[in-house]
Amino acid sequence: MDFSFTEEQTLLRNTVERFVLDNYEFETRRQMTATEEGRNPANWAQLAELGILAAPFSEDHGGLGYGATETMVVMEELGKGLVVDPYFPSIVLGGGLLRHGGGAIADEVIPQVAMGEDILAFAYAEPKGRFNLADLETTAKADGGDYVINGHKAVVIGAPFATKLLVSTRTSGGVRDADGVTVFVVDAKADGVSIRSYPTVDGLRAGEVYFENVKVPANNIVGELDNGLPLIEQVADEAIAALSAEATGAMKVLTDATVEYSKTRVQFGQAIGKFQVLQHRMADMFMAHEQSTSMTYMVTMKLDEDAKTRGMAASAAKVQIGKAGREVGQSAVQIHGGMGMTDELNVGHYFKRLTMIDAQFGNVDYHLKRYATLSKS
Amino acid sequence: MDTSFSPDELAFRDEVRAFIAENYPEDIKAKMEAGVELNKEETLRWHGILAKKGWVAPGWPEEWGGTDWTPGQKFLFDQACAEAGTPGVLPFGISMVAPVIYTFGSDEQKQQHLPPIYNGDLWWCQGYSEPGSGSDLASLKTKAVRDGDDYIVNGSKTWTTLAQHADWIFCLVKTDTNVKAQEGISFLLIDMKTPGITVRPIITMDGGHEVNEVFLEDVRVPVANRIGEENKGWTYAKFLLTHERTGIAGVARSKKGLARLKEIAKAEYIDGRPLFEDQDFSRKIAELEIDLTALEYTDLRVLSELRKGNHPGPESSILKIKGTEIQQRLTELTLEAVGTYAAPFYRGLDDRWNEFPVGPDYAVGSAPKYFNMRKTSIYGGSNEIQRNIIAKAVLGL
Ligand SMILES: Cc1cc2nc3c(=O)[nH]c(=O)nc-3n(C[C@H](O)[C@H](O)[C@H](O)COP(=O)(O)OP(=O)(O)OC[C@H]3O[C@@H](n4cnc5c(N)ncnc54)[C@H](O)[C@@H]3O)c2cc1C
C-alpha cells in the first residue's frame, strides 16, 4: 500500500504547475476568456512542446506511454489553474476514444493530436438525451462504402477549437438501445458540418454541432461498428476520473483561499475565522476536499478493471465530487461574503467550474442510480 | 385557528389579479419569465403603472399615498403580484428610505422626497456597507465633518445596488469618532450629482452589473439633508431594518418558481420519459415544496400576529433564513432540471437575451440565476448573522 508518486510523476506535476503559474495568472485568464477566441493558442503550443499532450499515448504514436495516474496529476494541476485549453476534450476524450478504438484511424490521427496539430472534441450529448450515452437520435446510414451522418449534438465542449470531431451515432437499433452505436471521426470542416460556437458559464468554449448529410468513409469508424457503447463507456469513466482530479484541484484552491481570507478579514474586531460556525464550515470544506482526493485516487486505480468494477468506481467518484464540489463552492462564496460574489475574485470562477463539472458525464443523481444498478448486476 | 381570508379580502385579491392581468406589459412579462434582469426603463414602467393606480406604496401613511390596507390585504397583494410574476418594486426608495423620511424626517424633507419616490421620478440607492464594514456595519468609516451649513463627506461605500442608475443615495456616516461606534453615526440623504461622487461598477460572477462602489471625496452635503438628529443615525437605520419585514420570506415568489420548475421538469426528458416522472427528481421537488409549506405557515403565523397589531420580533429571522435557503434551492434544482443547456453563456444578457438561444428558452439564465442567488444568504444580514440573532435575542444564549 503506497499512495506516493514516482519521481517522474512529481516532475510532470511540477511541469504543469509551472505552466499554470506562467500562463494562468488570474487576470490573464480573465482577459483571455473574454476574447472572441476564448483561449491563447500559444498555450496549446507550449503544452505540446512540454510533452503534456503526448503523455497518455503510446510511444508508437509519438506519445510518452503514461497511464491514468499521470492523467490524474495533469488534470489536478489544470484544475487548480482553471485552464481553458482543450486538454480534456482533445486528449482525454478524443484521444481516449482513439487509443482504445485503435486501428488505422488511430495510427493516423493520434500522432497529430499528440503534437497538438489536431484538436479533438467529442460530440456525444444530444438535446433530449440528458446523460444517457446511448440515447441517440443522430444517425449514420451506410451508403456504399461510406456513411452519411445526420443529427444535432448539444453543448460540445471544445468544438470551436476542434479540427476533428468524434461523434457518437446510431447505426442500427432503436434510440437508447445498447447495441447499434458507432463512433466516427469527422473532419470539423467537412461538408455538412456546422458549428454554432458560444462561451459557457464557466469560461470554456462549446458549440452546437449540426450534421447534415455528412459523408464519411467506413475507415473513419473508431472501434467497432455497432459496438461503440462499451468504448464510449470506458472513455466516459476515464473522463470522470479526469474530471474528479480537476475538481479536486479546484476544491483545493477554494479551501485554501477561504481559510486564508478568513484569517485576514476582520469584522466585530476579530478575524472572521475566529467564529466557530465558520471554522466548522471550513473544516467541512477541508474534509470534502480530502474525501474527493481519496475517491479520485480510487477511481484512477480501478480504470483498468472489468467494466462493472470500473463503472461503479467512476460513479462513486462522480457522486463524491458532485456533492463535495457544491459544498466547497457554496461555502467558499458564503464565507467570502460580498467579495465571493464578484467576477474580480477567483472564488466565483472556481465555484462556477465545479458547478458545471457536476453536469458533465452525469450528475449526482445519475451516478447514484448507475452505481445502484451496477452493484445489483 | 383559521387560515382562510374573509370574503372582502378575497374580493380584493380578485381585484388585484384583474388589474395585473390587464396592465402587466407583455414585454416585461416575457423577460421576467425568462429570468432576465430588467433594465431601468422597464423597472420604472412597472413602478409607474402601480403608482398611477395608487398601489405602489401600500405601507405608507395615507396622506403620502399609502393605501390603508390591512396586513391581510398587503399580504394578498404581494401574493397576487408574485403569482403573476411581476417585478418587485425596488425597495430602496419605497420601503427603505421613505419610511425613515416619513417617520423621522422634517416636513421639508417629506415634501421634497416622498412624491418623487412615490412616482418613481427619482431612483434611490442604499449606502450602508463599506469595504471594511459589512456584517459589522457599525464599524463604518465614511466621515462627515461639519463645515457651516454643510457636512464634508469622505469615504467609500460598496455593494451599492443599482447605484449606476441612482439619483440619490441614503448613507450612514460617522459624525463622532470619540464615542461607541453606534452612537456616532448619522443618516444623510445625498444627491448623486454632487461633485466628488464617483461610481465604479462591480461585476458579479453571473456577469451582471448589479452592484457598485461609490466613492465620496469632499462631498458637500447640506446639514438640512440629515435625517433627525446628529449621531442618532443608527436608531433610524435599525428602525429601517425591522420595518417592512413582511414579504421577506418570498413565499409567493418561490411558489411561482416551483411551478416553473415543474414545467421545466415536464419538458425535460430522462431516458425518454419526462424528468418530472423520475422518482429521484420528483422527490427533490416534493421535499422543496414541503419546506416551502412550512415557511408559508410560519409566514401566515407572523401575519396573524401583525393583524393583532403585534410586531414580529427577532423571530422574523426565520423568514429570512428559510426564505433564502428555499430560493437558493429552487435555483439549484432548476439548474439541475435544465441539464446540458444550462452551460451556454449569453454575454450582455440584458439587451440580447432573446437572441435565439441554443437550447430551450427556459434554459437561458438558469445558471447565472443560480450563481446570483448565492447573494441572498450574504446580504440583508447574512444567514450566519440571522442565526446569531435567533441564538442571542430569541434563545438567550
Ligand atoms: C448582491 C449584493 C447586493 C448588496 N446591496 C447592498 C446595498 O444596496 N447597500 C448596502 O449598503 N449593502 C449592500 N450589500 C452588502 C451586504 O449587506 C454585505 O455583503 C453583508 O452585510 C455582508 O458583509 P460582507 O460582504 O462585508 O461580508 P463579511 O461581513 O465580511 O462576512 C464574511 C463572512 O463572515 C460571516 N460572519 C461575519 N460576522 C460573523 C459573525 N459574527 N458570526 C458568524 N459569521 C460571521 C458572514 O456571515 C460571511 O459569511 C449587498 C451585497 C450583495 C452581495
PDB file of N, CA and C and ligand atoms in Angstrom, chain A residues 261 265-268 270 272-273 275-278 281 331 333-341, chain B residues 92 96 125-137 157-163 170 204 210-212 372 374-386 388 392, ligand 1:
ATOM      1  N   TYR A 261      -8.476  33.818   3.577  1.00  0.00           N
ATOM      2  CA  TYR A 261      -9.307  35.029   3.662  1.00  0.00           C
ATOM      3  C   TYR A 261      -9.875  35.190   5.068  1.00  0.00           C
ATOM      4  N   ARG A 265      -9.754  38.748   7.083  1.00  0.00           N
ATOM      5  CA  ARG A 265     -10.956  39.580   7.075  1.00  0.00           C
ATOM      6  C   ARG A 265     -11.447  39.800   8.508  1.00  0.00           C
ATOM      7  N   VAL A 266     -11.463  41.055   8.911  1.00  0.00           N
ATOM      8  CA  VAL A 266     -11.860  41.371  10.283  1.00  0.00           C
ATOM      9  C   VAL A 266     -13.253  41.986  10.317  1.00  0.00           C
ATOM     10  N   GLN A 267     -14.109  41.435  11.149  1.00  0.00           N
ATOM     11  CA  GLN A 267     -15.411  42.032  11.457  1.00  0.00           C
ATOM     12  C   GLN A 267     -15.630  41.872  12.954  1.00  0.00           C
ATOM     13  N   PHE A 268     -16.316  42.823  13.562  1.00  0.00           N
ATOM     14  CA  PHE A 268     -16.559  42.810  15.003  1.00  0.00           C
ATOM     15  C   PHE A 268     -15.237  42.664  15.769  1.00  0.00           C
ATOM     16  N   GLN A 270     -12.543  41.085  15.171  1.00  0.00           N
ATOM     17  CA  GLN A 270     -11.727  39.870  15.098  1.00  0.00           C
ATOM     18  C   GLN A 270     -11.776  39.263  13.699  1.00  0.00           C
ATOM     19  N   ILE A 272     -12.685  36.846  10.945  1.00  0.00           N
ATOM     20  CA  ILE A 272     -13.924  36.046  10.874  1.00  0.00           C
ATOM     21  C   ILE A 272     -13.630  34.551  11.043  1.00  0.00           C
ATOM     22  N   GLY A 273     -12.401  34.156  10.783  1.00  0.00           N
ATOM     23  CA  GLY A 273     -12.002  32.766  11.009  1.00  0.00           C
ATOM     24  C   GLY A 273     -12.074  32.348  12.473  1.00  0.00           C
ATOM     25  N   PHE A 275     -14.784  32.867  14.236  1.00  0.00           N
ATOM     26  CA  PHE A 275     -16.169  32.469  14.526  1.00  0.00           C
ATOM     27  C   PHE A 275     -16.300  30.965  14.322  1.00  0.00           C
ATOM     28  N   GLN A 276     -16.766  30.306  15.365  1.00  0.00           N
ATOM     29  CA  GLN A 276     -16.750  28.845  15.326  1.00  0.00           C
ATOM     30  C   GLN A 276     -17.606  28.267  14.198  1.00  0.00           C
ATOM     31  N   VAL A 277     -18.701  28.958  13.903  1.00  0.00           N
ATOM     32  CA  VAL A 277     -19.583  28.427  12.872  1.00  0.00           C
ATOM     33  C   VAL A 277     -18.857  28.409  11.519  1.00  0.00           C
ATOM     34  N   LEU A 278     -17.990  29.396  11.310  1.00  0.00           N
ATOM     35  CA  LEU A 278     -17.222  29.412  10.059  1.00  0.00           C
ATOM     36  C   LEU A 278     -16.084  28.386  10.133  1.00  0.00           C
ATOM     37  N   ARG A 281     -17.488  25.151   9.219  1.00  0.00           N
ATOM     38  CA  ARG A 281     -17.789  25.084   7.797  1.00  0.00           C
ATOM     39  C   ARG A 281     -16.497  24.856   6.992  1.00  0.00           C
ATOM     40  N   SER A 331     -19.758  27.146   0.092  1.00  0.00           N
ATOM     41  CA  SER A 331     -19.173  27.639   1.345  1.00  0.00           C
ATOM     42  C   SER A 331     -18.119  28.706   1.075  1.00  0.00           C
ATOM     43  N   VAL A 333     -17.979  30.826  -1.346  1.00  0.00           N
ATOM     44  CA  VAL A 333     -18.647  32.086  -1.677  1.00  0.00           C
ATOM     45  C   VAL A 333     -19.227  32.706  -0.401  1.00  0.00           C
ATOM     46  N   GLN A 334     -19.913  31.903   0.373  1.00  0.00           N
ATOM     47  CA  GLN A 334     -20.573  32.416   1.576  1.00  0.00           C
ATOM     48  C   GLN A 334     -19.566  33.053   2.543  1.00  0.00           C
ATOM     49  N   ILE A 335     -18.461  32.369   2.754  1.00  0.00           N
ATOM     50  CA  ILE A 335     -17.505  32.856   3.755  1.00  0.00           C
ATOM     51  C   ILE A 335     -16.773  34.099   3.248  1.00  0.00           C
ATOM     52  N   HIS A 336     -16.665  34.237   1.934  1.00  0.00           N
ATOM     53  CA  HIS A 336     -16.068  35.458   1.395  1.00  0.00           C
ATOM     54  C   HIS A 336     -17.051  36.631   1.418  1.00  0.00           C
ATOM     55  N   GLY A 337     -18.311  36.386   1.757  1.00  0.00           N
ATOM     56  CA  GLY A 337     -19.292  37.471   1.790  1.00  0.00           C
ATOM     57  C   GLY A 337     -19.440  38.087   0.406  1.00  0.00           C
ATOM     58  N   GLY A 338     -19.696  39.387   0.356  1.00  0.00           N
ATOM     59  CA  GLY A 338     -19.885  40.074  -0.923  1.00  0.00           C
ATOM     60  C   GLY A 338     -18.728  39.820  -1.891  1.00  0.00           C
ATOM     61  N   MET A 339     -17.514  39.783  -1.377  1.00  0.00           N
ATOM     62  CA  MET A 339     -16.347  39.546  -2.234  1.00  0.00           C
ATOM     63  C   MET A 339     -16.488  38.261  -3.042  1.00  0.00           C
ATOM     64  N   GLY A 340     -17.084  37.246  -2.417  1.00  0.00           N
ATOM     65  CA  GLY A 340     -17.235  35.956  -3.077  1.00  0.00           C
ATOM     66  C   GLY A 340     -18.160  36.003  -4.274  1.00  0.00           C
ATOM     67  N   MET A 341     -18.982  37.047  -4.335  1.00  0.00           N
ATOM     68  CA  MET A 341     -19.954  37.171  -5.427  1.00  0.00           C
ATOM     69  C   MET A 341     -19.349  37.810  -6.671  1.00  0.00           C
TER      70      MET A 341
ATOM     71  N   PHE B  92     -35.409  50.289  -2.355  1.00  0.00           N
ATOM     72  CA  PHE B  92     -34.556  51.334  -1.762  1.00  0.00           C
ATOM     73  C   PHE B  92     -35.295  52.636  -1.473  1.00  0.00           C
ATOM     74  N   MET B  96     -37.453  51.433   1.957  1.00  0.00           N
ATOM     75  CA  MET B  96     -36.331  51.649   2.868  1.00  0.00           C
ATOM     76  C   MET B  96     -36.223  53.107   3.321  1.00  0.00           C
ATOM     77  N   CYS B 125     -30.549  54.697  -3.908  1.00  0.00           N
ATOM     78  CA  CYS B 125     -29.738  53.522  -3.552  1.00  0.00           C
ATOM     79  C   CYS B 125     -29.316  53.625  -2.091  1.00  0.00           C
ATOM     80  N   GLN B 126     -28.861  52.481  -1.589  1.00  0.00           N
ATOM     81  CA  GLN B 126     -28.588  52.368  -0.155  1.00  0.00           C
ATOM     82  C   GLN B 126     -27.076  52.321   0.110  1.00  0.00           C
ATOM     83  N   GLY B 127     -26.567  53.338   0.768  1.00  0.00           N
ATOM     84  CA  GLY B 127     -25.128  53.404   1.034  1.00  0.00           C
ATOM     85  C   GLY B 127     -24.795  53.092   2.477  1.00  0.00           C
ATOM     86  N   TYR B 128     -24.889  51.831   2.825  1.00  0.00           N
ATOM     87  CA  TYR B 128     -24.534  51.403   4.181  1.00  0.00           C
ATOM     88  C   TYR B 128     -23.155  50.736   4.182  1.00  0.00           C
ATOM     89  N   SER B 129     -23.059  49.616   3.467  1.00  0.00           N
ATOM     90  CA  SER B 129     -21.849  48.790   3.533  1.00  0.00           C
ATOM     91  C   SER B 129     -20.619  49.530   3.017  1.00  0.00           C
ATOM     92  N   GLU B 130     -19.494  49.161   3.606  1.00  0.00           N
ATOM     93  CA  GLU B 130     -18.212  49.708   3.174  1.00  0.00           C
ATOM     94  C   GLU B 130     -17.237  48.548   3.029  1.00  0.00           C
ATOM     95  N   PRO B 131     -16.106  48.814   2.358  1.00  0.00           N
ATOM     96  CA  PRO B 131     -15.160  47.712   2.173  1.00  0.00           C
ATOM     97  C   PRO B 131     -14.791  47.017   3.492  1.00  0.00           C
ATOM     98  N   GLY B 132     -14.645  47.783   4.557  1.00  0.00           N
ATOM     99  CA  GLY B 132     -14.243  47.171   5.822  1.00  0.00           C
ATOM    100  C   GLY B 132     -15.416  46.884   6.744  1.00  0.00           C
ATOM    101  N   SER B 133     -16.607  47.245   6.336  1.00  0.00           N
ATOM    102  CA  SER B 133     -17.760  47.118   7.231  1.00  0.00           C
ATOM    103  C   SER B 133     -18.943  46.506   6.511  1.00  0.00           C
ATOM    104  N   GLY B 134     -19.115  45.213   6.706  1.00  0.00           N
ATOM    105  CA  GLY B 134     -20.224  44.501   6.096  1.00  0.00           C
ATOM    106  C   GLY B 134     -21.169  44.045   7.185  1.00  0.00           C
ATOM    107  N   SER B 135     -20.900  42.846   7.717  1.00  0.00           N
ATOM    108  CA  SER B 135     -21.726  42.355   8.826  1.00  0.00           C
ATOM    109  C   SER B 135     -21.616  43.290  10.026  1.00  0.00           C
ATOM    110  N   ASP B 136     -20.425  43.778  10.241  1.00  0.00           N
ATOM    111  CA  ASP B 136     -20.206  44.713  11.349  1.00  0.00           C
ATOM    112  C   ASP B 136     -20.361  46.134  10.828  1.00  0.00           C
ATOM    113  N   LEU B 137     -21.600  46.480  10.562  1.00  0.00           N
ATOM    114  CA  LEU B 137     -21.898  47.739   9.897  1.00  0.00           C
ATOM    115  C   LEU B 137     -21.495  48.948  10.734  1.00  0.00           C
ATOM    116  N   LYS B 157     -18.327  53.671  -0.122  1.00  0.00           N
ATOM    117  CA  LYS B 157     -19.388  52.689   0.105  1.00  0.00           C
ATOM    118  C   LYS B 157     -19.222  51.591  -0.928  1.00  0.00           C
ATOM    119  N   THR B 158     -19.715  50.419  -0.616  1.00  0.00           N
ATOM    120  CA  THR B 158     -19.581  49.345  -1.608  1.00  0.00           C
ATOM    121  C   THR B 158     -20.803  48.441  -1.610  1.00  0.00           C
ATOM    122  N   TRP B 159     -20.875  47.638  -2.629  1.00  0.00           N
ATOM    123  CA  TRP B 159     -22.004  46.728  -2.888  1.00  0.00           C
ATOM    124  C   TRP B 159     -23.288  47.515  -3.085  1.00  0.00           C
ATOM    125  N   THR B 160     -23.175  48.763  -3.501  1.00  0.00           N
ATOM    126  CA  THR B 160     -24.343  49.614  -3.596  1.00  0.00           C
ATOM    127  C   THR B 160     -25.187  49.198  -4.808  1.00  0.00           C
ATOM    128  N   THR B 161     -26.320  48.574  -4.509  1.00  0.00           N
ATOM    129  CA  THR B 161     -27.162  48.019  -5.562  1.00  0.00           C
ATOM    130  C   THR B 161     -27.738  49.110  -6.457  1.00  0.00           C
ATOM    131  N   LEU B 162     -27.521  48.952  -7.751  1.00  0.00           N
ATOM    132  CA  LEU B 162     -28.072  49.811  -8.788  1.00  0.00           C
ATOM    133  C   LEU B 162     -27.737  51.294  -8.626  1.00  0.00           C
ATOM    134  N   ALA B 163     -26.609  51.568  -7.994  1.00  0.00           N
ATOM    135  CA  ALA B 163     -26.159  52.962  -7.852  1.00  0.00           C
ATOM    136  C   ALA B 163     -25.912  53.592  -9.217  1.00  0.00           C
ATOM    137  N   PHE B 170     -28.946  57.170   0.221  1.00  0.00           N
ATOM    138  CA  PHE B 170     -29.018  57.429   1.669  1.00  0.00           C
ATOM    139  C   PHE B 170     -27.858  56.697   2.325  1.00  0.00           C
ATOM    140  N   THR B 204     -20.681  40.997 -11.034  1.00  0.00           N
ATOM    141  CA  THR B 204     -20.787  39.795 -10.213  1.00  0.00           C
ATOM    142  C   THR B 204     -20.510  38.557 -11.060  1.00  0.00           C
ATOM    143  N   GLU B 210     -24.926  44.735 -11.100  1.00  0.00           N
ATOM    144  CA  GLU B 210     -25.993  44.989 -10.147  1.00  0.00           C
ATOM    145  C   GLU B 210     -25.455  45.863  -9.017  1.00  0.00           C
ATOM    146  N   VAL B 211     -24.200  45.683  -8.677  1.00  0.00           N
ATOM    147  CA  VAL B 211     -23.637  46.411  -7.534  1.00  0.00           C
ATOM    148  C   VAL B 211     -22.482  47.311  -7.971  1.00  0.00           C
ATOM    149  N   ASN B 212     -22.150  48.236  -7.088  1.00  0.00           N
ATOM    150  CA  ASN B 212     -21.148  49.254  -7.400  1.00  0.00           C
ATOM    151  C   ASN B 212     -20.371  49.654  -6.163  1.00  0.00           C
ATOM    152  N   ASN B 372     -26.152  33.901  -9.039  1.00  0.00           N
ATOM    153  CA  ASN B 372     -26.545  35.181  -8.466  1.00  0.00           C
ATOM    154  C   ASN B 372     -27.262  35.028  -7.123  1.00  0.00           C
ATOM    155  N   ARG B 374     -26.777  33.147  -4.769  1.00  0.00           N
ATOM    156  CA  ARG B 374     -25.926  32.917  -3.597  1.00  0.00           C
ATOM    157  C   ARG B 374     -25.870  34.185  -2.741  1.00  0.00           C
ATOM    158  N   LYS B 375     -26.157  35.342  -3.357  1.00  0.00           N
ATOM    159  CA  LYS B 375     -26.103  36.601  -2.626  1.00  0.00           C
ATOM    160  C   LYS B 375     -27.108  36.652  -1.487  1.00  0.00           C
ATOM    161  N   THR B 376     -28.218  35.920  -1.635  1.00  0.00           N
ATOM    162  CA  THR B 376     -29.312  36.133  -0.683  1.00  0.00           C
ATOM    163  C   THR B 376     -28.980  35.674   0.733  1.00  0.00           C
ATOM    164  N   SER B 377     -28.018  34.738   0.837  1.00  0.00           N
ATOM    165  CA  SER B 377     -27.624  34.329   2.196  1.00  0.00           C
ATOM    166  C   SER B 377     -26.505  35.212   2.732  1.00  0.00           C
ATOM    167  N   ILE B 378     -26.046  36.157   1.881  1.00  0.00           N
ATOM    168  CA  ILE B 378     -24.963  37.064   2.298  1.00  0.00           C
ATOM    169  C   ILE B 378     -25.522  38.429   2.693  1.00  0.00           C
ATOM    170  N   TYR B 379     -26.454  38.946   1.865  1.00  0.00           N
ATOM    171  CA  TYR B 379     -26.908  40.309   2.158  1.00  0.00           C
ATOM    172  C   TYR B 379     -28.117  40.332   3.093  1.00  0.00           C
ATOM    173  N   GLY B 380     -28.550  41.568   3.417  1.00  0.00           N
ATOM    174  CA  GLY B 380     -29.718  41.719   4.283  1.00  0.00           C
ATOM    175  C   GLY B 380     -29.495  41.110   5.667  1.00  0.00           C
ATOM    176  N   GLY B 381     -28.255  41.146   6.145  1.00  0.00           N
ATOM    177  CA  GLY B 381     -27.883  40.427   7.369  1.00  0.00           C
ATOM    178  C   GLY B 381     -27.668  38.985   6.974  1.00  0.00           C
ATOM    179  N   SER B 382     -26.416  38.552   6.884  1.00  0.00           N
ATOM    180  CA  SER B 382     -26.110  37.207   6.381  1.00  0.00           C
ATOM    181  C   SER B 382     -26.839  36.147   7.206  1.00  0.00           C
ATOM    182  N   ASN B 383     -26.959  34.969   6.660  1.00  0.00           N
ATOM    183  CA  ASN B 383     -27.676  33.929   7.396  1.00  0.00           C
ATOM    184  C   ASN B 383     -26.944  33.507   8.669  1.00  0.00           C
ATOM    185  N   GLU B 384     -25.633  33.692   8.692  1.00  0.00           N
ATOM    186  CA  GLU B 384     -24.906  33.446   9.953  1.00  0.00           C
ATOM    187  C   GLU B 384     -25.337  34.487  10.993  1.00  0.00           C
ATOM    188  N   ILE B 385     -25.396  35.732  10.558  1.00  0.00           N
ATOM    189  CA  ILE B 385     -25.794  36.801  11.482  1.00  0.00           C
ATOM    190  C   ILE B 385     -27.233  36.569  11.954  1.00  0.00           C
ATOM    191  N   GLN B 386     -28.107  36.134  11.041  1.00  0.00           N
ATOM    192  CA  GLN B 386     -29.503  35.863  11.433  1.00  0.00           C
ATOM    193  C   GLN B 386     -29.572  34.743  12.477  1.00  0.00           C
ATOM    194  N   ASN B 388     -27.211  34.052  14.567  1.00  0.00           N
ATOM    195  CA  ASN B 388     -26.725  34.665  15.811  1.00  0.00           C
ATOM    196  C   ASN B 388     -27.854  35.402  16.507  1.00  0.00           C
ATOM    197  N   LYS B 392     -29.102  34.592  20.175  1.00  0.00           N
ATOM    198  CA  LYS B 392     -28.965  35.564  21.271  1.00  0.00           C
ATOM    199  C   LYS B 392     -30.305  36.145  21.687  1.00  0.00           C
TER     200      LYS B 392
HETATM  201  C1  LIG C   1     -25.574  41.425  -4.388  1.00  0.00           C
HETATM  202  C2  LIG C   1     -25.404  42.282  -3.161  1.00  0.00           C
HETATM  203  C3  LIG C   1     -26.110  43.475  -3.048  1.00  0.00           C
HETATM  204  C4  LIG C   1     -25.908  44.311  -1.959  1.00  0.00           C
HETATM  205  N1  LIG C   1     -26.548  45.529  -1.917  1.00  0.00           N
HETATM  206  C5  LIG C   1     -26.252  46.407  -0.940  1.00  0.00           C
HETATM  207  C6  LIG C   1     -26.762  47.743  -0.951  1.00  0.00           C
HETATM  208  O1  LIG C   1     -27.510  48.130  -1.853  1.00  0.00           O
HETATM  209  N2  LIG C   1     -26.380  48.585   0.019  1.00  0.00           N
HETATM  210  C7  LIG C   1     -25.550  48.197   1.028  1.00  0.00           C
HETATM  211  O2  LIG C   1     -25.263  49.024   1.896  1.00  0.00           O
HETATM  212  N3  LIG C   1     -25.048  46.951   1.098  1.00  0.00           N
HETATM  213  C8  LIG C   1     -25.369  46.048   0.123  1.00  0.00           C
HETATM  214  N4  LIG C   1     -24.828  44.774   0.151  1.00  0.00           N
HETATM  215  C9  LIG C   1     -23.840  44.446   1.176  1.00  0.00           C
HETATM  216  C10 LIG C   1     -24.285  43.394   2.163  1.00  0.00           C
HETATM  217  O3  LIG C   1     -25.126  43.939   3.088  1.00  0.00           O
HETATM  218  C11 LIG C   1     -22.998  42.796   2.776  1.00  0.00           C
HETATM  219  O4  LIG C   1     -22.415  41.993   1.786  1.00  0.00           O
HETATM  220  C12 LIG C   1     -23.272  41.997   4.004  1.00  0.00           C
HETATM  221  O5  LIG C   1     -23.572  42.831   5.057  1.00  0.00           O
HETATM  222  C13 LIG C   1     -22.068  41.114   4.383  1.00  0.00           C
HETATM  223  O6  LIG C   1     -20.925  41.878   4.506  1.00  0.00           O
HETATM  224  P1  LIG C   1     -19.563  41.481   3.791  1.00  0.00           P
HETATM  225  O7  LIG C   1     -19.874  41.217   2.373  1.00  0.00           O
HETATM  226  O8  LIG C   1     -18.591  42.533   4.088  1.00  0.00           O
HETATM  227  O9  LIG C   1     -19.137  40.132   4.446  1.00  0.00           O
HETATM  228  P2  LIG C   1     -18.447  39.954   5.890  1.00  0.00           P
HETATM  229  O10 LIG C   1     -19.185  40.740   6.875  1.00  0.00           O
HETATM  230  O11 LIG C   1     -17.009  40.162   5.737  1.00  0.00           O
HETATM  231  O12 LIG C   1     -18.759  38.433   6.165  1.00  0.00           O
HETATM  232  C14 LIG C   1     -17.988  37.370   5.623  1.00  0.00           C
HETATM  233  C15 LIG C   1     -18.498  36.079   6.205  1.00  0.00           C
HETATM  234  O13 LIG C   1     -18.326  36.095   7.616  1.00  0.00           O
HETATM  235  C16 LIG C   1     -19.554  35.801   8.258  1.00  0.00           C
HETATM  236  N5  LIG C   1     -19.635  36.480   9.534  1.00  0.00           N
HETATM  237  C17 LIG C   1     -19.453  37.788   9.771  1.00  0.00           C
HETATM  238  N6  LIG C   1     -19.644  38.046  11.058  1.00  0.00           N
HETATM  239  C18 LIG C   1     -19.967  36.888  11.665  1.00  0.00           C
HETATM  240  C19 LIG C   1     -20.293  36.507  12.998  1.00  0.00           C
HETATM  241  N7  LIG C   1     -20.324  37.387  13.992  1.00  0.00           N
HETATM  242  N8  LIG C   1     -20.563  35.192  13.245  1.00  0.00           N
HETATM  243  C20 LIG C   1     -20.533  34.283  12.246  1.00  0.00           C
HETATM  244  N9  LIG C   1     -20.235  34.593  10.988  1.00  0.00           N
HETATM  245  C21 LIG C   1     -19.959  35.879  10.690  1.00  0.00           C
HETATM  246  C22 LIG C   1     -20.591  36.281   7.287  1.00  0.00           C
HETATM  247  O14 LIG C   1     -21.837  35.646   7.512  1.00  0.00           O
HETATM  248  C23 LIG C   1     -19.977  35.864   5.965  1.00  0.00           C
HETATM  249  O15 LIG C   1     -20.229  34.519   5.712  1.00  0.00           O
HETATM  250  C24 LIG C   1     -25.029  43.914  -0.928  1.00  0.00           C
HETATM  251  C25 LIG C   1     -24.354  42.696  -1.026  1.00  0.00           C
HETATM  252  C26 LIG C   1     -24.531  41.875  -2.122  1.00  0.00           C
HETATM  253  C27 LIG C   1     -23.777  40.582  -2.200  1.00  0.00           C
END
